[in-house]
Tab-separated table of C-alpha atoms in Angstrom:
chain	number	residue	atom	x	y	z
A	1	UNK	CA	0.000	0.000	0.000
A	2	UNK	CA	1.236	3.523	-0.723
A	3	UNK	CA	0.078	7.123	-0.346
A	4	UNK	CA	-1.518	8.948	-3.267
A	5	UNK	CA	-0.536	12.488	-4.212
A	6	UNK	CA	-3.377	15.013	-4.508
A	7	UNK	CA	-2.595	18.010	-6.739
A	8	UNK	CA	-3.765	21.266	-5.198
A	9	UNK	CA	-2.532	23.885	-7.695
A	10	UNK	CA	-1.169	26.226	-5.004
A	11	UNK	CA	2.390	25.417	-3.945
A	12	UNK	CA	2.681	25.839	-0.177
A	13	UNK	CA	4.752	24.748	2.799
A	14	UNK	CA	2.925	23.601	5.941
A	15	UNK	CA	4.168	25.552	8.960
A	16	UNK	CA	2.174	23.939	11.761
A	17	UNK	CA	0.429	20.762	12.767
A	18	UNK	CA	-3.149	20.429	11.641
A	19	UNK	CA	-6.506	19.722	13.150
A	20	UNK	CA	-9.296	17.683	11.545
A	21	UNK	CA	-12.868	18.829	12.159
A	22	UNK	CA	-15.817	17.078	10.508
A	23	UNK	CA	-13.668	15.601	7.756
A	24	UNK	CA	-11.781	18.807	6.925
A	25	UNK	CA	-8.084	19.134	7.749
A	26	UNK	CA	-7.012	22.689	8.639
A	27	UNK	CA	-3.376	23.795	8.885
A	28	UNK	CA	-1.266	26.948	8.689
A	29	UNK	CA	1.035	27.250	5.663
A	30	UNK	CA	3.237	29.649	3.707
A	31	UNK	CA	2.336	30.364	0.084
A	32	UNK	CA	5.398	29.683	-2.077
A	33	UNK	CA	4.204	31.916	-4.945
A	34	UNK	CA	3.452	35.147	-3.057
A	35	UNK	CA	6.479	35.974	-0.901
A	36	UNK	CA	5.700	33.288	1.666
A	37	UNK	CA	2.365	34.923	2.538
A	38	UNK	CA	0.575	33.148	5.373
A	39	UNK	CA	-2.621	31.218	4.810
A	40	UNK	CA	-4.829	28.567	6.331
A	41	UNK	CA	-5.209	25.492	4.153
A	42	UNK	CA	-8.467	23.524	4.298
A	43	UNK	CA	-8.424	20.028	2.808
A	44	UNK	CA	-11.734	18.160	2.592
A	45	UNK	CA	-10.874	14.498	3.070
A	46	UNK	CA	-14.087	13.237	1.445
A	47	UNK	CA	-14.001	15.316	-1.748
A	48	UNK	CA	-10.174	15.569	-1.809
A	49	UNK	CA	-10.437	19.305	-2.590
A	50	UNK	CA	-8.317	22.163	-1.242
A	51	UNK	CA	-9.478	25.632	-0.182
A	52	UNK	CA	-7.248	28.469	1.010
A	53	UNK	CA	-7.828	31.368	3.384
A	54	UNK	CA	-5.275	34.171	3.022
A	55	UNK	CA	-4.242	35.702	6.347
A	56	UNK	CA	-2.999	39.288	6.671
A	57	UNK	CA	0.415	39.516	8.316
A	58	UNK	CA	-1.066	41.759	11.025
A	59	UNK	CA	-3.464	38.926	11.953
A	60	UNK	CA	-1.049	36.009	11.819
A	61	UNK	CA	-0.292	36.197	15.539
A	62	UNK	CA	-3.836	34.953	16.175
A	63	UNK	CA	-3.138	31.815	14.125
A	64	UNK	CA	-0.510	29.815	15.963
A	65	UNK	CA	0.109	26.316	17.221
A	66	UNK	CA	-1.018	27.097	20.782
A	67	UNK	CA	-4.569	28.005	19.769
A	68	UNK	CA	-7.278	25.588	20.893
A	69	UNK	CA	-10.358	25.067	18.733
A	70	UNK	CA	-13.605	24.501	20.612
A	71	UNK	CA	-16.492	22.916	18.763
């Protein structure tokens, strides 16, 4: 058995661990095309589709690895 590669179309580098909520994996990443701009990557495990949320540099302090999500 081996892992499959899913093409997302937006080159990025994960910069934190992720959290999976209701079948969607969320993680912080740096966009490799736009000067390492920060973003939150959302990967839907069921549909195997990516979505991206751009984060302003002034807001990035609120998105860190010590944040706890409460559902």
